[in-house]
mmCIF file of C-alpha atoms and ligand atoms in Angstrom:
data_model
loop_
_atom_site.group_PDB
_atom_site.id
_atom_site.type_symbol
_atom_site.label_atom_id
_atom_site.label_comp_id
_atom_site.label_asym_id
_atom_site.label_seq_id
_atom_site.Cartn_x
_atom_site.Cartn_y
_atom_site.Cartn_z
ATOM 1 C CA MET A 75 -34.841 65.295 -5.320
ATOM 2 C CA GLN A 76 -32.612 63.497 -7.750
ATOM 3 C CA LEU A 77 -33.894 60.035 -8.654
ATOM 4 C CA PHE A 78 -31.696 57.272 -10.006
ATOM 5 C CA SER A 79 -33.124 54.426 -11.967
ATOM 6 C CA GLY A 80 -32.399 50.963 -10.613
ATOM 7 C CA SER A 81 -30.085 50.188 -13.453
ATOM 8 C CA GLN A 82 -27.967 53.240 -12.647
ATOM 9 C CA LEU A 83 -27.806 52.393 -8.983
ATOM 10 C CA TYR A 84 -27.287 48.682 -9.315
ATOM 11 C CA LEU A 85 -25.453 48.482 -12.562
ATOM 12 C CA PRO A 86 -23.956 45.016 -12.479
ATOM 13 C CA GLN A 87 -20.263 44.826 -13.137
ATOM 14 C CA TYR A 88 -19.748 43.519 -16.648
ATOM 15 C CA TYR A 89 -17.911 40.235 -16.965
ATOM 16 C CA MET A 90 -17.340 38.686 -20.310
ATOM 17 C CA GLN A 91 -18.492 35.068 -20.185
ATOM 18 C CA ALA A 92 -16.575 32.650 -22.346
ATOM 19 C CA ILE A 93 -18.502 30.786 -25.019
ATOM 20 C CA ILE A 94 -17.872 27.044 -25.179
ATOM 21 C CA GLY A 95 -18.046 25.634 -28.700
ATOM 22 C CA ASN A 96 -16.271 23.624 -31.349
ATOM 23 C CA ASP A 97 -16.098 26.181 -34.142
ATOM 24 C CA ILE A 98 -12.474 26.443 -35.289
ATOM 25 C CA LYS A 99 -13.295 29.366 -37.610
ATOM 26 C CA LYS A 100 -14.580 31.335 -34.629
ATOM 27 C CA ALA A 101 -11.447 30.375 -32.688
ATOM 28 C CA LYS A 102 -9.349 31.528 -35.623
ATOM 29 C CA GLY A 103 -11.172 34.883 -35.619
ATOM 30 C CA TYR A 104 -10.392 35.550 -31.971
ATOM 31 C CA LEU A 105 -6.768 34.404 -32.260
ATOM 32 C CA THR A 106 -6.167 36.475 -35.387
ATOM 33 C CA ASN A 107 -7.497 39.508 -33.481
ATOM 34 C CA GLY A 108 -4.961 38.958 -30.710
ATOM 35 C CA GLU A 109 -7.477 37.404 -28.296
ATOM 36 C CA LEU A 110 -7.058 34.277 -26.165
ATOM 37 C CA VAL A 111 -8.751 30.950 -26.876
ATOM 38 C CA ALA A 112 -8.611 27.833 -24.713
ATOM 39 C CA ILE A 113 -7.735 24.829 -26.861
ATOM 40 C CA PRO A 114 -8.055 21.100 -26.261
ATOM 41 C CA THR A 115 -4.975 18.916 -26.515
ATOM 42 C CA GLU A 116 -4.378 15.255 -25.739
ATOM 43 C CA THR A 117 -2.535 16.244 -22.527
ATOM 44 C CA VAL A 118 -4.402 19.143 -20.896
ATOM 45 C CA TYR A 119 -6.283 22.206 -22.177
ATOM 46 C CA GLY A 120 -4.057 25.092 -23.244
ATOM 47 C CA LEU A 121 -4.616 28.847 -23.059
ATOM 48 C CA ALA A 122 -3.589 29.923 -26.534
ATOM 49 C CA ALA A 123 -2.510 33.135 -28.220
ATOM 50 C CA ASN A 124 -0.738 33.989 -31.458
ATOM 51 C CA ALA A 125 2.874 33.181 -30.515
ATOM 52 C CA LEU A 126 4.187 35.840 -32.889
ATOM 53 C CA ASN A 127 2.072 38.634 -31.375
ATOM 54 C CA GLU A 128 3.656 39.974 -28.183
ATOM 55 C CA ALA A 129 0.576 41.893 -27.050
ATOM 56 C CA ALA A 130 -1.526 38.751 -27.385
ATOM 57 C CA VAL A 131 1.032 36.640 -25.490
ATOM 58 C CA ILE A 132 1.058 39.136 -22.611
ATOM 59 C CA LYS A 133 -2.679 38.504 -22.210
ATOM 60 C CA ILE A 134 -1.872 34.851 -21.381
ATOM 61 C CA PHE A 135 0.301 35.874 -18.429
ATOM 62 C CA GLU A 136 -2.385 38.300 -17.232
ATOM 63 C CA ALA A 137 -5.265 35.813 -17.513
ATOM 64 C CA LYS A 138 -3.298 33.116 -15.664
ATOM 65 C CA ASN A 139 -1.684 35.485 -13.204
ATOM 66 C CA ARG A 140 1.553 33.830 -14.270
ATOM 67 C CA PRO A 141 4.951 35.489 -13.789
ATOM 68 C CA GLN A 142 6.494 36.538 -17.085
ATOM 69 C CA PHE A 143 9.757 34.742 -16.289
ATOM 70 C CA ASN A 144 7.962 31.447 -16.915
ATOM 71 C CA PRO A 145 8.284 30.625 -20.644
ATOM 72 C CA LEU A 146 5.547 29.161 -22.851
ATOM 73 C CA ILE A 147 5.323 26.149 -25.163
ATOM 74 C CA VAL A 148 4.767 26.942 -28.843
ATOM 75 C CA HIS A 149 2.292 24.631 -30.585
ATOM 76 C CA CYS A 150 2.738 23.895 -34.286
ATOM 77 C CA SER A 151 0.683 21.875 -36.779
ATOM 78 C CA SER A 152 3.622 19.935 -38.235
ATOM 79 C CA TRP A 153 7.350 19.370 -37.919
ATOM 80 C CA GLN A 154 7.720 21.442 -41.103
ATOM 81 C CA GLU A 155 6.290 24.380 -39.193
ATOM 82 C CA VAL A 156 8.618 23.665 -36.236
ATOM 83 C CA ILE A 157 11.535 24.060 -38.640
ATOM 84 C CA ASN A 158 10.310 27.574 -39.511
ATOM 85 C CA TYR A 159 10.795 28.715 -35.917
ATOM 86 C CA THR A 160 13.814 26.687 -34.736
ATOM 87 C CA GLN A 161 17.374 25.969 -35.812
ATOM 88 C CA HIS A 162 20.291 23.533 -35.219
ATOM 89 C CA ILE A 163 17.820 20.678 -34.761
ATOM 90 C CA PRO A 164 19.677 17.534 -33.554
ATOM 91 C CA ALA A 165 19.131 14.357 -35.585
ATOM 92 C CA LYS A 166 17.802 12.686 -32.444
ATOM 93 C CA ALA A 167 15.036 15.266 -32.198
ATOM 94 C CA ILE A 168 13.920 14.310 -35.683
ATOM 95 C CA THR A 169 14.007 10.589 -34.824
ATOM 96 C CA LEU A 170 11.870 11.233 -31.756
ATOM 97 C CA ALA A 171 9.549 13.574 -33.630
ATOM 98 C CA ASN A 172 8.988 10.952 -36.341
ATOM 99 C CA LYS A 173 7.998 8.448 -33.688
ATOM 100 C CA PHE A 174 6.056 10.523 -31.151
ATOM 101 C CA THR A 175 4.571 13.539 -32.886
ATOM 102 C CA PRO A 176 1.872 14.625 -33.068
ATOM 103 C CA GLY A 177 1.927 13.682 -29.400
ATOM 104 C CA PRO A 178 2.793 14.588 -25.824
ATOM 105 C CA LEU A 179 6.490 15.324 -26.367
ATOM 106 C CA THR A 180 7.894 18.869 -26.217
ATOM 107 C CA PHE A 181 11.336 19.764 -27.609
ATOM 108 C CA LEU A 182 13.570 22.548 -26.331
ATOM 109 C CA LEU A 183 15.372 23.827 -29.428
ATOM 110 C CA ASP A 184 17.321 26.915 -30.480
ATOM 111 C CA LYS A 185 14.823 29.540 -31.544
ATOM 112 C CA LYS A 186 14.798 31.742 -34.587
ATOM 113 C CA ASP A 187 14.302 35.501 -34.191
ATOM 114 C CA SER A 188 10.659 35.325 -35.267
ATOM 115 C CA ILE A 189 9.754 33.903 -31.810
ATOM 116 C CA PRO A 190 9.395 36.912 -29.466
ATOM 117 C CA ASP A 191 11.480 36.934 -26.281
ATOM 118 C CA ILE A 192 8.372 37.128 -24.128
ATOM 119 C CA VAL A 193 7.457 33.584 -25.253
ATOM 120 C CA THR A 194 10.780 32.122 -24.086
ATOM 121 C CA ALA A 195 11.333 34.492 -21.131
ATOM 122 C CA GLY A 196 14.458 35.731 -22.850
ATOM 123 C CA SER A 197 15.964 32.270 -23.420
ATOM 124 C CA ALA A 198 17.597 31.423 -26.744
ATOM 125 C CA LYS A 199 15.666 28.144 -26.663
ATOM 126 C CA VAL A 200 11.998 27.686 -27.431
ATOM 127 C CA ALA A 201 9.816 24.793 -26.312
ATOM 128 C CA VAL A 202 7.817 23.391 -29.254
ATOM 129 C CA ARG A 203 5.319 20.623 -29.663
ATOM 130 C CA ILE A 204 2.727 19.263 -32.070
ATOM 131 C CA PRO A 205 -0.389 18.421 -30.064
ATOM 132 C CA ASP A 206 -2.300 15.273 -30.968
ATOM 133 C CA HIS A 207 -5.874 16.517 -31.024
ATOM 134 C CA PRO A 208 -7.930 16.601 -34.250
ATOM 135 C CA LEU A 209 -9.726 19.882 -33.478
ATOM 136 C CA THR A 210 -6.576 21.753 -32.443
ATOM 137 C CA LEU A 211 -4.561 20.332 -35.337
ATOM 138 C CA ALA A 212 -7.302 21.505 -37.714
ATOM 139 C CA LEU A 213 -7.234 24.935 -36.059
ATOM 140 C CA LEU A 214 -3.428 25.154 -36.285
ATOM 141 C CA LYS A 215 -3.618 24.278 -39.987
ATOM 142 C CA LEU A 216 -6.095 27.131 -40.538
ATOM 143 C CA LEU A 217 -3.750 29.656 -38.901
ATOM 144 C CA ASP A 218 -0.682 31.264 -40.402
ATOM 145 C CA PHE A 219 0.987 31.530 -36.985
ATOM 146 C CA PRO A 220 1.804 29.038 -34.197
ATOM 147 C CA LEU A 221 0.101 29.133 -30.797
ATOM 148 C CA ALA A 222 1.842 29.876 -27.523
ATOM 149 C CA ALA A 223 -0.093 28.008 -24.844
ATOM 150 C CA PRO A 224 0.510 27.104 -21.224
ATOM 151 C CA SER A 225 -2.002 24.931 -19.419
ATOM 152 C CA ALA A 226 -5.313 26.813 -19.080
ATOM 153 C CA ASN A 227 -5.397 27.103 -15.287
ATOM 154 C CA PRO A 228 -4.678 29.964 -12.919
ATOM 155 C CA PHE A 229 -0.957 29.878 -12.077
ATOM 156 C CA GLY A 230 -0.174 27.194 -9.496
ATOM 157 C CA TYR A 231 -3.503 25.327 -9.680
ATOM 158 C CA ILE A 232 -4.245 21.937 -11.226
ATOM 159 C CA SER A 233 -4.219 21.775 -15.037
ATOM 160 C CA PRO A 234 -7.622 21.438 -16.761
ATOM 161 C CA THR A 235 -8.532 18.264 -18.618
ATOM 162 C CA SER A 236 -11.979 19.369 -19.834
ATOM 163 C CA ALA A 237 -13.617 22.494 -21.275
ATOM 164 C CA GLN A 238 -15.681 22.719 -18.060
ATOM 165 C CA HIS A 239 -12.520 22.886 -15.937
ATOM 166 C CA VAL A 240 -11.348 25.850 -18.017
ATOM 167 C CA TYR A 241 -14.764 27.510 -17.778
ATOM 168 C CA GLN A 242 -14.843 27.166 -13.989
ATOM 169 C CA GLN A 243 -11.701 29.238 -13.580
ATOM 170 C CA LEU A 244 -11.167 31.407 -16.642
ATOM 171 C CA SER A 245 -14.656 32.077 -18.041
ATOM 172 C CA ASP A 246 -14.481 35.789 -17.197
ATOM 173 C CA LYS A 247 -11.024 36.196 -18.708
ATOM 174 C CA ILE A 248 -11.343 34.730 -22.207
ATOM 175 C CA PRO A 249 -13.912 34.935 -24.999
ATOM 176 C CA TYR A 250 -13.860 31.362 -26.323
ATOM 177 C CA ILE A 251 -13.195 27.794 -25.193
ATOM 178 C CA LEU A 252 -12.796 25.247 -27.951
ATOM 179 C CA ASP A 253 -14.371 22.076 -26.564
ATOM 180 C CA GLY A 254 -12.605 18.919 -27.700
ATOM 181 C CA GLY A 255 -13.879 16.628 -24.941
ATOM 182 C CA ASP A 256 -11.863 15.124 -22.113
ATOM 183 C CA ALA A 257 -8.081 15.056 -22.570
ATOM 184 C CA VAL A 258 -7.058 11.475 -23.319
ATOM 185 C CA VAL A 259 -3.577 11.562 -21.752
ATOM 186 C CA GLY A 260 -4.515 13.801 -18.816
ATOM 187 C CA LEU A 261 -0.976 14.890 -17.835
ATOM 188 C CA GLU A 262 1.196 17.495 -19.500
ATOM 189 C CA SER A 263 3.705 16.671 -22.204
ATOM 190 C CA THR A 264 7.172 15.321 -21.519
ATOM 191 C CA ILE A 265 9.747 18.085 -22.056
ATOM 192 C CA ILE A 266 13.181 17.182 -23.381
ATOM 193 C CA GLY A 267 16.218 19.192 -24.387
ATOM 194 C CA PHE A 268 19.687 18.331 -25.670
ATOM 195 C CA ASP A 269 23.064 19.069 -24.085
ATOM 196 C CA GLU A 270 26.160 20.250 -25.984
ATOM 197 C CA ASN A 271 26.845 16.631 -27.014
ATOM 198 C CA ASP A 272 23.219 16.175 -28.077
ATOM 199 C CA ALA A 273 22.478 13.852 -25.157
ATOM 200 C CA VAL A 274 18.784 13.944 -24.266
ATOM 201 C CA ILE A 275 17.904 15.775 -21.046
ATOM 202 C CA LEU A 276 14.540 15.272 -19.374
ATOM 203 C CA HIS A 277 13.127 18.589 -18.121
ATOM 204 C CA ARG A 278 9.654 17.338 -17.169
ATOM 205 C CA SER A 279 8.186 13.834 -17.133
ATOM 206 C CA GLY A 280 4.861 13.533 -18.919
ATOM 207 C CA GLY A 281 2.820 11.738 -21.544
ATOM 208 C CA ILE A 282 5.780 10.027 -23.248
ATOM 209 C CA SER A 283 7.764 7.895 -20.816
ATOM 210 C CA ILE A 284 11.548 7.900 -20.371
ATOM 211 C CA GLU A 285 11.533 4.215 -21.334
ATOM 212 C CA GLU A 286 9.874 5.015 -24.687
ATOM 213 C CA ILE A 287 12.518 7.662 -25.446
ATOM 214 C CA GLU A 288 15.394 5.424 -24.354
ATOM 215 C CA ASP A 289 14.082 2.469 -26.391
ATOM 216 C CA THR A 290 13.770 4.642 -29.491
ATOM 217 C CA LEU A 291 17.281 6.099 -29.238
ATOM 218 C CA SER A 292 18.995 3.121 -27.554
ATOM 219 C CA GLU A 293 20.570 5.458 -25.046
ATOM 220 C CA LYS A 294 19.982 6.755 -21.535
ATOM 221 C CA VAL A 295 18.106 9.973 -20.897
ATOM 222 C CA LEU A 296 19.767 12.402 -18.480
ATOM 223 C CA LEU A 297 17.626 13.754 -15.673
ATOM 224 C CA HIS A 298 17.480 17.489 -15.250
ATOM 225 C CA ILE A 299 18.823 17.564 -11.700
ATOM 226 C CA SER A 300 18.189 21.243 -11.079
ATOM 227 C CA ILE A 301 14.436 20.503 -10.996
ATOM 228 C CA GLU A 302 15.004 18.041 -8.161
ATOM 229 C CA LYS A 303 17.091 20.556 -6.256
ATOM 230 C CA ASN A 304 14.271 23.052 -6.665
ATOM 231 C CA LYS A 305 16.737 25.420 -8.310
ATOM 232 C CA PRO A 306 15.285 25.625 -11.771
ATOM 233 C CA GLU A 307 17.548 26.575 -14.646
ATOM 234 C CA THR A 308 14.527 28.296 -16.085
ATOM 235 C CA PRO A 309 12.595 29.839 -13.241
ATOM 236 C CA GLY A 310 9.415 28.325 -14.681
ATOM 237 C CA GLN A 311 10.326 24.857 -13.562
ATOM 238 C CA LEU A 312 9.288 25.488 -10.006
ATOM 239 C CA LYS A 313 8.776 22.438 -7.883
ATOM 240 C CA SER A 314 5.615 23.543 -6.105
ATOM 241 C CA HIS A 315 2.887 23.521 -8.728
ATOM 242 C CA TYR A 316 -0.348 21.825 -9.655
ATOM 243 C CA SER A 317 -1.610 22.269 -6.110
ATOM 244 C CA PRO A 318 -5.138 21.767 -4.825
ATOM 245 C CA ASN A 319 -6.270 24.164 -2.059
ATOM 246 C CA THR A 320 -6.684 21.254 0.367
ATOM 247 C CA PRO A 321 -3.316 20.137 1.814
ATOM 248 C CA LEU A 322 -2.162 16.973 0.077
ATOM 249 C CA TYR A 323 0.226 14.314 1.430
ATOM 250 C CA THR A 324 1.625 11.252 -0.320
ATOM 251 C CA GLY A 325 2.835 7.948 1.068
ATOM 252 C CA ASN A 326 1.474 4.856 2.771
ATOM 253 C CA ILE A 327 -2.242 5.601 3.165
ATOM 254 C CA ASP A 328 -2.828 3.425 6.257
ATOM 255 C CA GLU A 329 -0.005 5.203 8.078
ATOM 256 C CA LEU A 330 -1.201 8.627 6.922
ATOM 257 C CA ILE A 331 -4.774 7.834 8.052
ATOM 258 C CA LYS A 332 -3.403 7.159 11.555
ATOM 259 C CA LYS A 333 -1.346 10.342 11.453
ATOM 260 C CA PHE A 334 -4.372 12.451 10.504
ATOM 261 C CA GLU A 335 -6.860 10.742 12.829
ATOM 262 C CA GLY A 336 -9.766 13.054 13.657
ATOM 263 C CA LYS A 337 -9.362 15.019 10.406
ATOM 264 C CA LYS A 338 -11.746 14.889 7.452
ATOM 265 C CA ILE A 339 -9.775 12.741 5.028
ATOM 266 C CA ALA A 340 -9.976 12.220 1.250
ATOM 267 C CA VAL A 341 -7.972 9.499 -0.499
ATOM 268 C CA ILE A 342 -6.634 9.150 -4.032
ATOM 269 C CA SER A 343 -5.581 5.599 -4.792
ATOM 270 C CA PHE A 344 -4.499 3.582 -7.801
ATOM 271 C CA SER A 345 -6.975 0.708 -7.455
ATOM 272 C CA LYS A 346 -7.530 0.030 -3.756
ATOM 273 C CA GLN A 347 -10.420 1.049 -1.506
ATOM 274 C CA TYR A 348 -9.625 1.848 2.150
ATOM 275 C CA ASN A 349 -11.906 0.664 4.957
ATOM 276 C CA ASN A 350 -11.656 3.474 7.444
ATOM 277 C CA VAL A 351 -12.385 6.386 5.074
ATOM 278 C CA ASP A 352 -15.842 7.368 3.782
ATOM 279 C CA VAL A 353 -16.159 5.816 0.284
ATOM 280 C CA ALA A 354 -17.626 9.088 -0.980
ATOM 281 C CA HIS A 355 -14.288 10.711 -0.163
ATOM 282 C CA GLN A 356 -12.185 8.189 -2.066
ATOM 283 C CA CYS A 357 -11.123 8.399 -5.706
ATOM 284 C CA ILE A 358 -9.860 5.213 -7.296
ATOM 285 C CA LEU A 359 -8.022 6.248 -10.455
ATOM 286 C CA SER A 360 -7.956 2.866 -12.188
ATOM 287 C CA PRO A 361 -9.731 -0.175 -10.730
ATOM 288 C CA LYS A 362 -7.945 -2.308 -13.348
ATOM 289 C CA ASN A 363 -4.492 -1.029 -12.338
ATOM 290 C CA ASP A 364 -3.793 0.740 -15.620
ATOM 291 C CA LEU A 365 -1.311 3.620 -15.232
ATOM 292 C CA HIS A 366 -2.543 5.377 -18.381
ATOM 293 C CA GLU A 367 -6.117 5.337 -17.090
ATOM 294 C CA ALA A 368 -4.888 6.622 -13.726
ATOM 295 C CA ALA A 369 -3.007 9.479 -15.438
ATOM 296 C CA LYS A 370 -6.098 10.403 -17.446
ATOM 297 C CA ASN A 371 -8.218 10.612 -14.278
ATOM 298 C CA LEU A 372 -5.707 12.239 -11.905
ATOM 299 C CA PHE A 373 -6.378 15.959 -12.392
ATOM 300 C CA ALA A 374 -10.181 15.589 -12.550
ATOM 301 C CA ALA A 375 -10.005 13.549 -9.329
ATOM 302 C CA LEU A 376 -7.874 16.191 -7.616
ATOM 303 C CA ARG A 377 -10.338 18.918 -8.593
ATOM 304 C CA MET A 378 -13.341 16.869 -7.472
ATOM 305 C CA ILE A 379 -11.786 16.022 -4.135
ATOM 306 C CA ASP A 380 -10.530 19.573 -3.603
ATOM 307 C CA ALA A 381 -14.115 20.816 -4.067
ATOM 308 C CA LEU A 382 -15.218 18.680 -1.076
ATOM 309 C CA GLN A 383 -13.188 21.059 1.127
ATOM 310 C CA LEU A 384 -12.075 18.368 3.555
ATOM 311 C CA ASP A 385 -9.043 18.739 5.846
ATOM 312 C CA VAL A 386 -6.472 16.647 3.953
ATOM 313 C CA ILE A 387 -6.029 14.686 0.727
ATOM 314 C CA LEU A 388 -3.910 11.543 1.041
ATOM 315 C CA ALA A 389 -2.516 10.094 -2.178
ATOM 316 C CA GLU A 390 -0.760 6.810 -2.834
ATOM 317 C CA ILE A 391 2.675 6.740 -4.428
ATOM 318 C CA PHE A 392 2.263 5.103 -7.849
ATOM 319 C CA PRO A 393 4.541 2.488 -9.473
ATOM 320 C CA GLN A 394 7.651 4.391 -10.569
ATOM 321 C CA GLU A 395 7.541 3.168 -14.193
ATOM 322 C CA GLY A 396 6.207 4.468 -17.522
ATOM 323 C CA ILE A 397 3.718 7.289 -17.029
ATOM 324 C CA GLY A 398 3.737 6.449 -13.295
ATOM 325 C CA LEU A 399 6.802 8.721 -13.046
ATOM 326 C CA ALA A 400 4.770 11.676 -14.272
ATOM 327 C CA ILE A 401 1.872 10.843 -11.925
ATOM 328 C CA ASN A 402 4.265 10.753 -8.954
ATOM 329 C CA ASP A 403 5.941 13.958 -10.135
ATOM 330 C CA ARG A 404 2.611 15.851 -10.234
ATOM 331 C CA LEU A 405 1.539 14.486 -6.841
ATOM 332 C CA ASP A 406 4.942 15.365 -5.422
ATOM 333 C CA ARG A 407 4.641 18.948 -6.647
ATOM 334 C CA ALA A 408 1.118 19.149 -5.198
ATOM 335 C CA ARG A 409 2.290 18.110 -1.715
ATOM 336 C CA ALA A 410 1.547 20.528 1.110
ATOM 337 C CA ASP A 411 4.980 19.914 2.652
ATOM 338 C CA ASN A 412 6.647 20.812 -0.621
ATOM 339 C CA LYS A 413 5.838 24.520 -0.737
HETATM 340 O O1 TXA B 622 1.086 19.283 -22.312
HETATM 341 C C1 TXA B 622 1.566 20.411 -22.268
HETATM 342 O O2 TXA B 622 2.775 20.627 -22.391
HETATM 343 C C2 TXA B 622 0.580 21.569 -22.039
HETATM 344 C C3 TXA B 622 -0.312 21.687 -23.286
HETATM 345 C C4 TXA B 622 -1.239 22.863 -23.224
HETATM 346 O O3 TXA B 622 0.498 21.724 -24.420
HETATM 347 N N1 TXA B 622 1.275 22.785 -21.787
HETATM 348 C C5 TXA B 622 1.914 23.038 -20.629
HETATM 349 O O4 TXA B 622 2.446 24.313 -20.541
HETATM 350 O O5 TXA B 622 2.025 22.228 -19.727
HETATM 351 P P1 TXA B 622 2.917 24.958 -19.172
HETATM 352 O O6 TXA B 622 3.231 26.361 -19.509
HETATM 353 O O7 TXA B 622 1.908 24.740 -18.132
HETATM 354 O O8 TXA B 622 4.239 24.210 -18.854
HETATM 355 C C6 TXA B 622 5.331 24.404 -19.708
HETATM 356 C C7 TXA B 622 6.624 24.177 -19.016
HETATM 357 C C8 TXA B 622 6.927 25.200 -17.946
HETATM 358 O O9 TXA B 622 7.478 24.532 -16.824
HETATM 359 C C9 TXA B 622 7.969 26.083 -18.602
HETATM 360 O O10 TXA B 622 8.859 26.633 -17.672
HETATM 361 C C10 TXA B 622 8.670 25.128 -19.542
HETATM 362 O O11 TXA B 622 7.642 24.293 -20.002
HETATM 363 N N2 TXA B 622 9.231 25.840 -20.695
HETATM 364 C C11 TXA B 622 8.559 26.447 -21.692
HETATM 365 N N3 TXA B 622 9.400 27.071 -22.525
HETATM 366 C C12 TXA B 622 10.630 26.847 -22.051
HETATM 367 C C13 TXA B 622 11.937 27.266 -22.448
HETATM 368 N N4 TXA B 622 12.121 28.026 -23.519
HETATM 369 N N5 TXA B 622 12.999 26.859 -21.698
HETATM 370 C C14 TXA B 622 12.802 26.091 -20.609
HETATM 371 N N6 TXA B 622 11.599 25.689 -20.162
HETATM 372 C C15 TXA B 622 10.531 26.063 -20.861
HETATM 373 MG MG1 MG B 623 1.020 24.429 -16.370
#
């Protein structure tokens, strides 16, 4: 009779488990070898690869299960480096870069040939930004290539704001997570482009507010209407995004509580506590009514509340000013009736 040893019979499937650490030399080693590394930024964690290495960039799409028609942001260590990969830079971009970078502002600019088409999904424009995080800036300075990096979440789910969030979902897909603590902004960067007259177009609200851009340039920012119509110019700008698994609705919480009577309800509010919902199922994002604090806490709150596996998440609509616009935008995209 043929005997099999236990290990032959029950050979466990091998999964690589990501290491969490803060060693930028180790991160450099993986990236130089064409591997993926999750990197901290001030907005959300990114899933990074050498932007100039097509085979490495493809691994990002595979790990995230992200369609390849959705282009990636290229992260550089300085504006000088941005100039190496872009051309025809409008003067206004430089004014804004001087004021807000490093920081949560991404620029859509004409690309040079050195940026592979896979990074921009075939577009002649590349999205570039200089992230404001000491560890990632130090890493970028060590590298002789920029990093293509989308948010480090499976496609369609909430962006990660801590190394643990990345680990929970991608630990078997990447070798290394560079841990830079909790993201201080907590929402993705603002994305702007320029039209043929160099007017500023907002493609995504984010960490830098429209007001800040308008005050700096003394002119109005144009809204990218195709996003609102859910007919993205670039297919990546899909409206339904950032979604928890639990259906989420936004609006007047008292009315929504009545509407969902009998259901297990979770609430996300700015600063208010609601009487007729279990306090353990409520997330107050900023007791002191600070929109920046609320933005910082939003994604972690959504993940926490999603993990409770209740029937519905009800979220307030936030003041439509400053970073409140970006909070409302993310909640709007997460809505169950928006899919
Ligand atoms: O804060 C952020 O921007 C984070 C951190 C990691 O930097 N990154 C991020 O990347 O949010 P991602 O891939 O999750 O979102 C980037 C957005 C997508 O909607 C994509 O379609 C758009 O930027 N985008 C990137 N390159 C583009 C391009 N060449 N043309 C138009 N849209 C572009
Ligand atoms: Mg994303």
